[in-house]
GROMACS .gro file of C-alpha atoms in nm:
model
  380
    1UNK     CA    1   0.000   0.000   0.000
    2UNK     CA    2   0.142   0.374  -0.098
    3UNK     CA    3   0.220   0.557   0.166
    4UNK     CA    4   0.042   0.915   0.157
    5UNK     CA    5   0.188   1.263   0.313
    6UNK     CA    6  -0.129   1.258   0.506
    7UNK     CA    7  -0.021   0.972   0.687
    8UNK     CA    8   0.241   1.118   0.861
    9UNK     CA    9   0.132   1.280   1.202
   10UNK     CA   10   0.211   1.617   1.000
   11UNK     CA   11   0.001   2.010   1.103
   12UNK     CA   12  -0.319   2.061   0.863
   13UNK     CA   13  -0.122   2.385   0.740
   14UNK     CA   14   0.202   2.167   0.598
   15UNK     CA   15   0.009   1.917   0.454
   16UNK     CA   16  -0.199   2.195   0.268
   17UNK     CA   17   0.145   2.359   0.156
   18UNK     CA   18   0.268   2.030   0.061
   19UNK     CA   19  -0.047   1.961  -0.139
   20UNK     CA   20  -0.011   2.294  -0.304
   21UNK     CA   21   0.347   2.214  -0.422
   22UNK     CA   22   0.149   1.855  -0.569
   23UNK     CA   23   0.383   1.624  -0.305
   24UNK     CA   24   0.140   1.384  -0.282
   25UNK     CA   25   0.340   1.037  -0.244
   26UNK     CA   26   0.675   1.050  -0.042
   27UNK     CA   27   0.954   0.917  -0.230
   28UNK     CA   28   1.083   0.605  -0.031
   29UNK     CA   29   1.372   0.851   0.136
   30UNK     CA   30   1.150   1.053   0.262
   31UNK     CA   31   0.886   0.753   0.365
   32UNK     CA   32   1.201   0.612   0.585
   33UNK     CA   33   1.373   0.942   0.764
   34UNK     CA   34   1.007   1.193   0.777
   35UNK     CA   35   0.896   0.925   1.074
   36UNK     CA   36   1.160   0.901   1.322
   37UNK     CA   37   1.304   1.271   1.249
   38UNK     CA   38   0.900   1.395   1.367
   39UNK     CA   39   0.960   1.174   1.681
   40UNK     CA   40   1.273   1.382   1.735
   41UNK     CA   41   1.531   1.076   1.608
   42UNK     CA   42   1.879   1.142   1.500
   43UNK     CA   43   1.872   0.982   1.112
   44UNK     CA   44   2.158   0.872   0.936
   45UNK     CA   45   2.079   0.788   0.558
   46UNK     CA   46   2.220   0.728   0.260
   47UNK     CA   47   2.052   0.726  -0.083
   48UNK     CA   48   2.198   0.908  -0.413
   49UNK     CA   49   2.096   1.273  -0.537
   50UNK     CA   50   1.776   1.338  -0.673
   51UNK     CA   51   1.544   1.103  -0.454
   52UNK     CA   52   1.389   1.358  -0.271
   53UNK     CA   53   1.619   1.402   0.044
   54UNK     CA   54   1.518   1.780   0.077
   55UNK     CA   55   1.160   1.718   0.163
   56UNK     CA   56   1.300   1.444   0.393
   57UNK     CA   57   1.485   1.670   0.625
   58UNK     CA   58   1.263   2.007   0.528
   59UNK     CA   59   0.968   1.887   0.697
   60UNK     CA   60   1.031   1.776   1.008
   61UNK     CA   61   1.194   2.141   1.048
   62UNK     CA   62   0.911   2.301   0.908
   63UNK     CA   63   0.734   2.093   1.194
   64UNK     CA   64   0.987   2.231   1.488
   65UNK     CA   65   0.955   2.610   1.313
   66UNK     CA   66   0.568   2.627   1.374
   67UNK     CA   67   0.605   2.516   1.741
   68UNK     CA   68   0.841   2.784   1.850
   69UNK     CA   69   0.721   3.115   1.636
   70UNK     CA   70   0.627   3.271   1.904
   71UNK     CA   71   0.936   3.223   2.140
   72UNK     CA   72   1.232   3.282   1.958
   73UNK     CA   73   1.411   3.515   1.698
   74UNK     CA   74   1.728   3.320   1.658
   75UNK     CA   75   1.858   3.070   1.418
   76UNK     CA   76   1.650   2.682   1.550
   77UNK     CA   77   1.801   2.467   1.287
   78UNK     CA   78   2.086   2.461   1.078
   79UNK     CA   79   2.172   2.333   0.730
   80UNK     CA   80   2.499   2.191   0.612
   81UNK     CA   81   2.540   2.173   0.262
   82UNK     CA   82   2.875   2.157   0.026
   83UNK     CA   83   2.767   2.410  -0.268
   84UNK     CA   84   2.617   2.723  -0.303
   85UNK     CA   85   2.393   2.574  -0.583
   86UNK     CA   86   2.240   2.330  -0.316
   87UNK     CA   87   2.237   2.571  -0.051
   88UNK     CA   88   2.020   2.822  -0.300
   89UNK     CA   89   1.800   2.487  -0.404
   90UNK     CA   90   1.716   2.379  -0.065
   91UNK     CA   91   1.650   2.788  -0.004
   92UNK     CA   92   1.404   2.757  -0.242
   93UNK     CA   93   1.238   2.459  -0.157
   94UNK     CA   94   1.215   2.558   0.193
   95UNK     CA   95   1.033   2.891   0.099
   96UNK     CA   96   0.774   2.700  -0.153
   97UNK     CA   97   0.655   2.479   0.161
   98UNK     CA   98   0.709   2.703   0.462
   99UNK     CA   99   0.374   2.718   0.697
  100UNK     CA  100   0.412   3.092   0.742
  101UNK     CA  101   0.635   3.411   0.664
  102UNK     CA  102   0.770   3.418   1.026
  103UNK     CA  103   0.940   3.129   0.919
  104UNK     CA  104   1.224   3.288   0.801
  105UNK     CA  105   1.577   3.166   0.632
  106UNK     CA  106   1.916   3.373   0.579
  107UNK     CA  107   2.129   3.184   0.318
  108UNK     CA  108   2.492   3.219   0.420
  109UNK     CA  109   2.724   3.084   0.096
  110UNK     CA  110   3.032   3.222   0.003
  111UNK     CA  111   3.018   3.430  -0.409
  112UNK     CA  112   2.700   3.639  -0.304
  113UNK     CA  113   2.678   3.997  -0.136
  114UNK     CA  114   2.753   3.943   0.251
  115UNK     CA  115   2.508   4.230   0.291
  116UNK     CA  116   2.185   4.057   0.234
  117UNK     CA  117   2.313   3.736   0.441
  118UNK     CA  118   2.416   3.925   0.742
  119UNK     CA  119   2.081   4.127   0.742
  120UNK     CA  120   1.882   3.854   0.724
  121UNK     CA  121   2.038   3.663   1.036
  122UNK     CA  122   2.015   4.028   1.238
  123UNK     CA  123   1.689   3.996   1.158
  124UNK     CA  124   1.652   3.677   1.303
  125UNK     CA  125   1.645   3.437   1.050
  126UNK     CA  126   1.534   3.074   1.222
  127UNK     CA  127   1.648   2.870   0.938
  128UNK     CA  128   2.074   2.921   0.827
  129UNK     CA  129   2.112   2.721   0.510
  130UNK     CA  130   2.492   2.747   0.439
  131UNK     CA  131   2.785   2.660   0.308
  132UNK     CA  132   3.085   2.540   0.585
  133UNK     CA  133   3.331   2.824   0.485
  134UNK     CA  134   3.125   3.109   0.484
  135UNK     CA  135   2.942   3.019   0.815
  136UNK     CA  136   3.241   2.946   0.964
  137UNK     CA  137   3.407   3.330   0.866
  138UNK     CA  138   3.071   3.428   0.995
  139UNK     CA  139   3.091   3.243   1.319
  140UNK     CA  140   3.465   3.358   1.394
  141UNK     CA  141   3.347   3.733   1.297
  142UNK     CA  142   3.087   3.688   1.597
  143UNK     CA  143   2.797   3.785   1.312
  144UNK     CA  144   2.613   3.430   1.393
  145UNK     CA  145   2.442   3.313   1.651
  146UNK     CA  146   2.385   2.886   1.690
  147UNK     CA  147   2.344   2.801   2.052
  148UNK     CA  148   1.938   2.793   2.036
  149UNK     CA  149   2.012   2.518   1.742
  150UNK     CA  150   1.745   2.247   1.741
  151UNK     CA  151   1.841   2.068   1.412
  152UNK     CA  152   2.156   2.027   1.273
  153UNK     CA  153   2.087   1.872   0.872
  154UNK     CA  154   2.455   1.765   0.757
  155UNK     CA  155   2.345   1.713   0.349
  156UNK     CA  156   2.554   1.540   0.130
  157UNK     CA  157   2.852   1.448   0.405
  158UNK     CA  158   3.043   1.273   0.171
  159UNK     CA  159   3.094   1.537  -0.062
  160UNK     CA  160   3.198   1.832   0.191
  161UNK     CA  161   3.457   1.569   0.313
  162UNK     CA  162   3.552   1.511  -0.015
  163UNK     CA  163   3.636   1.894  -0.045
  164UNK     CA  164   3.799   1.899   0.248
  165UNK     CA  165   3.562   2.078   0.451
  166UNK     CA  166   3.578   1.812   0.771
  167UNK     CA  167   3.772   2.054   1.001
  168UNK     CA  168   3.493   2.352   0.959
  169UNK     CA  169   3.223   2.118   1.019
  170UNK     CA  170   3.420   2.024   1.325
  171UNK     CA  171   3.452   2.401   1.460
  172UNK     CA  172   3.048   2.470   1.346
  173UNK     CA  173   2.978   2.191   1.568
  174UNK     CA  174   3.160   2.284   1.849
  175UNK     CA  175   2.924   2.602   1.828
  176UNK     CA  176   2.614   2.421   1.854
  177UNK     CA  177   2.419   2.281   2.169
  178UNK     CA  178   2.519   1.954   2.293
  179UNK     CA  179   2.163   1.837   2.273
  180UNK     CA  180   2.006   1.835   1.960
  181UNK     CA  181   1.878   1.664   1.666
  182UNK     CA  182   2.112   1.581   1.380
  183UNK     CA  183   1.963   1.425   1.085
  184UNK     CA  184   2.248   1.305   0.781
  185UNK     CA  185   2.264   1.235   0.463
  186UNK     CA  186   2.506   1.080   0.202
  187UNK     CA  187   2.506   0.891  -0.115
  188UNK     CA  188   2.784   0.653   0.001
  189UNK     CA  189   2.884   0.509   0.355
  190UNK     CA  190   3.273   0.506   0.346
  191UNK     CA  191   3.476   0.535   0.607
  192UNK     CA  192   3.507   0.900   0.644
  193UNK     CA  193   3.079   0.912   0.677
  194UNK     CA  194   3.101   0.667   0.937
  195UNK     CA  195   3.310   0.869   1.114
  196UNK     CA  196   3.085   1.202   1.115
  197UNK     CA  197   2.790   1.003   1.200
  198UNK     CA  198   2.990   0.791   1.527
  199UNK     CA  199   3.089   1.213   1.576
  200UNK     CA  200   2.787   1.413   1.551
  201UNK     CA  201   2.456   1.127   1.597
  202UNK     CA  202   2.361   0.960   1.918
  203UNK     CA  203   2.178   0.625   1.815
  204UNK     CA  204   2.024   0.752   1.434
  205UNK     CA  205   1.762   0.595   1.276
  206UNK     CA  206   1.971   0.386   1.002
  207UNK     CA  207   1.776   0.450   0.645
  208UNK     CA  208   1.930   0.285   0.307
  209UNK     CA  209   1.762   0.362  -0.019
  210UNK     CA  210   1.909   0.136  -0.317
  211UNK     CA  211   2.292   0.009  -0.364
  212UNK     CA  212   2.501   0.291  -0.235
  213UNK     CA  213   2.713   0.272  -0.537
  214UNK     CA  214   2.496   0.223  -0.851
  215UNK     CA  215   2.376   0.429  -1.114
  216UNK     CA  216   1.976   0.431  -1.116
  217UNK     CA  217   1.822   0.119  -1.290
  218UNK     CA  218   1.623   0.348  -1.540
  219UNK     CA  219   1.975   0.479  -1.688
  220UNK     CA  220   2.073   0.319  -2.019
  221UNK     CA  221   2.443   0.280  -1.965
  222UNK     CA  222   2.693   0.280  -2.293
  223UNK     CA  223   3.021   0.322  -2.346
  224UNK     CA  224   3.207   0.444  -2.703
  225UNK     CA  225   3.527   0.358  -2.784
  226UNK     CA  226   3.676   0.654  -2.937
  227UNK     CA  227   4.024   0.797  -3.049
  228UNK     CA  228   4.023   1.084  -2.764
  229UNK     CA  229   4.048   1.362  -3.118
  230UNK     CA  230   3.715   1.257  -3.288
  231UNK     CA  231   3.542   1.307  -2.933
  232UNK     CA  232   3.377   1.646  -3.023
  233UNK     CA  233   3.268   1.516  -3.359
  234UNK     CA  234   3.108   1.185  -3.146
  235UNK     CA  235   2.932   1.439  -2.928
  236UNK     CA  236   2.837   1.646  -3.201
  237UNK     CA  237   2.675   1.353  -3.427
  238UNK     CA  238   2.484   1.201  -3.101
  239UNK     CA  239   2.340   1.594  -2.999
  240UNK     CA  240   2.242   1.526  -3.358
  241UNK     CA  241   2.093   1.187  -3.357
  242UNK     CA  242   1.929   1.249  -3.033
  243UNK     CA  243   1.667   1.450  -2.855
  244UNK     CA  244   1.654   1.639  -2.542
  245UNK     CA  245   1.899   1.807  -2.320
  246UNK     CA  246   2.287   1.694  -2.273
  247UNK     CA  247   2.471   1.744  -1.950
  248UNK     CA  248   2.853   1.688  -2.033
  249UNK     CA  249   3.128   1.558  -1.814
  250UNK     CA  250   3.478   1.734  -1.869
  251UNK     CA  251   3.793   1.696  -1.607
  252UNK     CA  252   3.930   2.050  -1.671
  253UNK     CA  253   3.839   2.412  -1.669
  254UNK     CA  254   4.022   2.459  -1.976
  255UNK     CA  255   3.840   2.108  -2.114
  256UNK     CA  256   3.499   2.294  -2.054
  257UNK     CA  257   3.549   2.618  -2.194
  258UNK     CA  258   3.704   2.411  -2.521
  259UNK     CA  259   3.416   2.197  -2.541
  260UNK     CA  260   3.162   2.462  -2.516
  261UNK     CA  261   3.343   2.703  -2.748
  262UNK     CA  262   3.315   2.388  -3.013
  263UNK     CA  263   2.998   2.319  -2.985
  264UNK     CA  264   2.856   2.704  -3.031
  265UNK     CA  265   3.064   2.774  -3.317
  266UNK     CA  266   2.888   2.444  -3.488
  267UNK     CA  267   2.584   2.562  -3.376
  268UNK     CA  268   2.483   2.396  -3.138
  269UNK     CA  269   2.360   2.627  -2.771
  270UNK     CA  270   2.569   2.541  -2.533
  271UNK     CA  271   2.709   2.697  -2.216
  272UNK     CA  272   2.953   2.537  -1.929
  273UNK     CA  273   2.996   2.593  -1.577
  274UNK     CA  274   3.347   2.533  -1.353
  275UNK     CA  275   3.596   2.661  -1.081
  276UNK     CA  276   3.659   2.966  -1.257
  277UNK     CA  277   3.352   3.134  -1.376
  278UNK     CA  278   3.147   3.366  -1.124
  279UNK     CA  279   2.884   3.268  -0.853
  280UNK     CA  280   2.644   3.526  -1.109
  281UNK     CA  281   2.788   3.345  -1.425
  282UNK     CA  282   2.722   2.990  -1.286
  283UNK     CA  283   2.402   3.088  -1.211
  284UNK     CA  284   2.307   3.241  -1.490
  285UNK     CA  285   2.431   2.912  -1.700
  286UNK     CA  286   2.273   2.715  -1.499
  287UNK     CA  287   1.889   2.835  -1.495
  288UNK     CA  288   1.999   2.911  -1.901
  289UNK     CA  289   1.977   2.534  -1.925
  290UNK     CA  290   1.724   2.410  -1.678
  291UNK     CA  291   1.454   2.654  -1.866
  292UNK     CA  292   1.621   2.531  -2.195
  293UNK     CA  293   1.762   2.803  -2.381
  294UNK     CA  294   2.051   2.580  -2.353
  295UNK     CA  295   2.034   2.272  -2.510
  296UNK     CA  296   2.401   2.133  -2.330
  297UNK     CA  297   2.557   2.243  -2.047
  298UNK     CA  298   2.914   2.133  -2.014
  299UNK     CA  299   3.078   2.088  -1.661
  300UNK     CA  300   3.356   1.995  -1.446
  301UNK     CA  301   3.266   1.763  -1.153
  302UNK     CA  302   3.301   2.036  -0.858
  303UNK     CA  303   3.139   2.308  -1.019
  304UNK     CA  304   2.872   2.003  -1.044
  305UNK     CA  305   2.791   1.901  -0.733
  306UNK     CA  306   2.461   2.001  -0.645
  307UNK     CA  307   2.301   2.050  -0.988
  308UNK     CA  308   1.949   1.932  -0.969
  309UNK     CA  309   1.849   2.017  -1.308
  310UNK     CA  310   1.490   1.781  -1.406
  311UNK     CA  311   1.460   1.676  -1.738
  312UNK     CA  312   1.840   1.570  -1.816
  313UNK     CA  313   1.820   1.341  -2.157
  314UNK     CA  314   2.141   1.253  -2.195
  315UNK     CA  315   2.487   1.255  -1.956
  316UNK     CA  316   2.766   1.215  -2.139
  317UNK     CA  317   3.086   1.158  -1.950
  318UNK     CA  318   3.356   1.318  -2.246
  319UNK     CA  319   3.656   1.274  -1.984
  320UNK     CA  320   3.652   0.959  -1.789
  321UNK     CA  321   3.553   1.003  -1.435
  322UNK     CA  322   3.874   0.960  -1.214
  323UNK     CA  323   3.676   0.723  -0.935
  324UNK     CA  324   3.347   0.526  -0.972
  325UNK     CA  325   3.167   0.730  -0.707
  326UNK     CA  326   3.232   1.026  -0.947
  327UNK     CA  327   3.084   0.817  -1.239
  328UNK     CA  328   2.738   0.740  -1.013
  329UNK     CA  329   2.722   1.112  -0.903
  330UNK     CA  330   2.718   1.204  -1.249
  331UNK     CA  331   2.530   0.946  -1.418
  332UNK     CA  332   2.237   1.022  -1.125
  333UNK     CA  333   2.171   1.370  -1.322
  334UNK     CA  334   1.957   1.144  -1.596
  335UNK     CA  335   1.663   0.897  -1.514
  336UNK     CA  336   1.562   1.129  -1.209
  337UNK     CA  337   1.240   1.079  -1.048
  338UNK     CA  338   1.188   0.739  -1.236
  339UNK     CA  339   1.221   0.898  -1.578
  340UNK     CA  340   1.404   0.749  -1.854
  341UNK     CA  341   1.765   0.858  -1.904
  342UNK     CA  342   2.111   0.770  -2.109
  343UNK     CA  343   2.425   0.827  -1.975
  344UNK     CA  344   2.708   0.764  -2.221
  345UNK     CA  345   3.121   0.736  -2.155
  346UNK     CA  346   3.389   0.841  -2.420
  347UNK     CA  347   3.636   0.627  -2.351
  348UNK     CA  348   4.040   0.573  -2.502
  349UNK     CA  349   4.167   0.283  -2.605
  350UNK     CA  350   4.450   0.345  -2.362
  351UNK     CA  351   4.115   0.386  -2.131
  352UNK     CA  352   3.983   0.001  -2.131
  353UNK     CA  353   4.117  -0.098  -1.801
  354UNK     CA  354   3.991   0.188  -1.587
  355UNK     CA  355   3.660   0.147  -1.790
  356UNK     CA  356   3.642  -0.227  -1.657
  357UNK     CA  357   3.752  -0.115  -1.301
  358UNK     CA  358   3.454   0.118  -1.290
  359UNK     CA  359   3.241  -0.170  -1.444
  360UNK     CA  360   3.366  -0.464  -1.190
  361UNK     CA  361   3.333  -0.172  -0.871
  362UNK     CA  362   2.974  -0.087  -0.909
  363UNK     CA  363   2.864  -0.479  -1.067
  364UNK     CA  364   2.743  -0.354  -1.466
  365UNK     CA  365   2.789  -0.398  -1.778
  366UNK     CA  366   2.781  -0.134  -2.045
  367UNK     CA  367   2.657  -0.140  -2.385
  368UNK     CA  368   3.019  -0.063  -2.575
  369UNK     CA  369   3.008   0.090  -2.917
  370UNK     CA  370   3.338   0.122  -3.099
  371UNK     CA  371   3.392   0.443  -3.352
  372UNK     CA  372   3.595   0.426  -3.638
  373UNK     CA  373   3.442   0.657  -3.838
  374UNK     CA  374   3.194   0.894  -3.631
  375UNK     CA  375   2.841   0.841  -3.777
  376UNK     CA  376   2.897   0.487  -3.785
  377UNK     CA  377   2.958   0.364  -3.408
  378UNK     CA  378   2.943  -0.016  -3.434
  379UNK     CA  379   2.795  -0.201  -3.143
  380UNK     CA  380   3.154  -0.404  -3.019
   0.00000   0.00000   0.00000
């Protein structure tokens, strides 16, 4: 039997927000962590991007918000995240199911105006949704407040460890109540997680969605074997073969600006985002190609963490991810929300073996194609 929304012991006014946003059906994230987060649990879950952990960890502070309007004008829970882009996404979600105005958010993320951050916490923002550098330059300027803390939401933990961001976390911590709720998420459970969670949760709620480490069953895996100079001419003839919107994979800065310079001088729309561009220019790429006036958007994997673009046709890894945790990450921006998606890896001769380490780590098989000529890739 499908679980409904209205089956969890939620106030008539979220339920009516929720409804007005059409979340009708939780996602099974959100069926496992919504529960014992409401009775006040520490969670620890993992599951990969784009099943609908927001809403998981949203709600049950949405729930703590409408209890203490009246009695407090300081920060009551606290969100972790390891991008601006997610920081600005969860923002928005937040605001779109929010119970009332009072409940009120300050995004703190490093690349915006400080002004409009700051002002928003002196007003007493009761929601912080940040990023771990900024708060913590915030914290050491004495511009934040976090001992009334409630819920601490540490989102995506294996990617802020990945960029190095452990020893903030750390000092935010150390800022924060000793008794509170911490509710966190990551798409994998290495060693590093498991540290943060034996850290930061006292007895969580243990929630696994899926194989840790796999790309999304509705994902269409292949891989082209292809001489690494007729890879712009193989992306070219499959933007031409194929419909929809393509999300491409590049290692370097330098990679992405090449790729996207390419593709607009054949014609093709196509805009990138990386390390180097500004906070207003990845922004500006990014909502480019999620209302489609960008048919590709090519990317580097850091400047990519976080996208949560809907609608992705078509990922195509140019540059071979280094790890295959990089290769699910990316692959997980098609076949979202039980859609349909293809996710296809350019791949060296020279590049067989790491292709068949990536295949034997996460159990699959990929459909291979081998190019000789582009325009005729034979299946191999």
């Amino acid at each position: 039997m499908t679980t409904q929304f209205s089956q969890f012991s939620l106030s008539a006014a979220l339920l009516a927000r929720l409804d007005q946003n059409k979340f009708e059906t939780p996602t099974p994230v959100q069926a496992g962590c919504i529960p014992p987060a409401l009775e006040g649990r520490d969670v620890l879950a993992t599951a990969q991007t784009g099943t609908g952990k927001t809403l998981g960890f949203l709600i049950p502070i949405i729930e703590l918000l409408q209890k203490t309007e009246a009695r407090s004008a300081v920060a009551q829970a606290l969100i972790l995240l390891p991008t601006r882009e997610l920081a600005m996404q969860v923002e928005k979600h937040f605001r779109a199911i929010r119970t009332s105005s009072a409940q009120t958010v300050a995004l703190v993320v490093g690349g915006l105006a400080e002004g409009p951050q700051i002002e928003a916490i002196r007003r007493g923002a009761r929601l912080i949704v940040a990023t771990p550098g900024r708060l913590e330059d915030y914290i050491k300027r004495r511009l934040v407040r976090l001992d009334q803390v409630k819920i601490l939401v540490l989102d995506e933990v294996d990617r802020m460890l990945d960029m190095g961001f452990q020893p903030a976390i750390a000092r935010i911590a150390a800022t924060l109540p000793a008794v509170r709720q911490t509710l966190c998420y990551s798409a994998t459970l290495e060693a590093s997680v498991k540290d943060v969670a034996r850290k930061y949760l006292n007895n969580p709620a243990r929630i696994e969605i899926g194989s840790v480490l796999k790309p999304a069953e509705n994902v269409e895996l292949r891989t082209f074997e292809v001489e690494p100079d007729k890879k712009q001419e193989l992306l070219e003839h499959l933007l031409g073969a194929e419909t929809g919107s393509f999300l491409v994979f590049v290692r370097t800065k330098h990679g992405a600006d090449r790729v996207a310079r390419r593709l607009s001088r054949s014609g093709w729309s196509a805009t990138q985002i990386h390390g180097d561009r500004s906070q207003s220019q990845r922004n500006a790429a990014l909502r480019s190609f999620s209302e489609g006036h960008h048919r590709v958007l090519v990317a580097t994997d850091v400047a990519a963490r976080g996208i949560d673009v809907a609608n992705v046709a078509h990922v195509i890894n140019f540059d071979m991810p280094k790890v295959a945790e990089d290769f699910v990450h990316r692959v997980g921006r098609t076949g979202r929300a039980s859609a349909h998606g293809v996710a296809s890896t350019f791949a060296g001769p020279a590049e067989r073996g790491d292709l068949r380490k990536i295949e034997r780590t996460l159990s699959i098989q990929m459909k291979r194609f081998r190019v000789r000529t582009v325009g005729d890739a034979k299946a191999a």
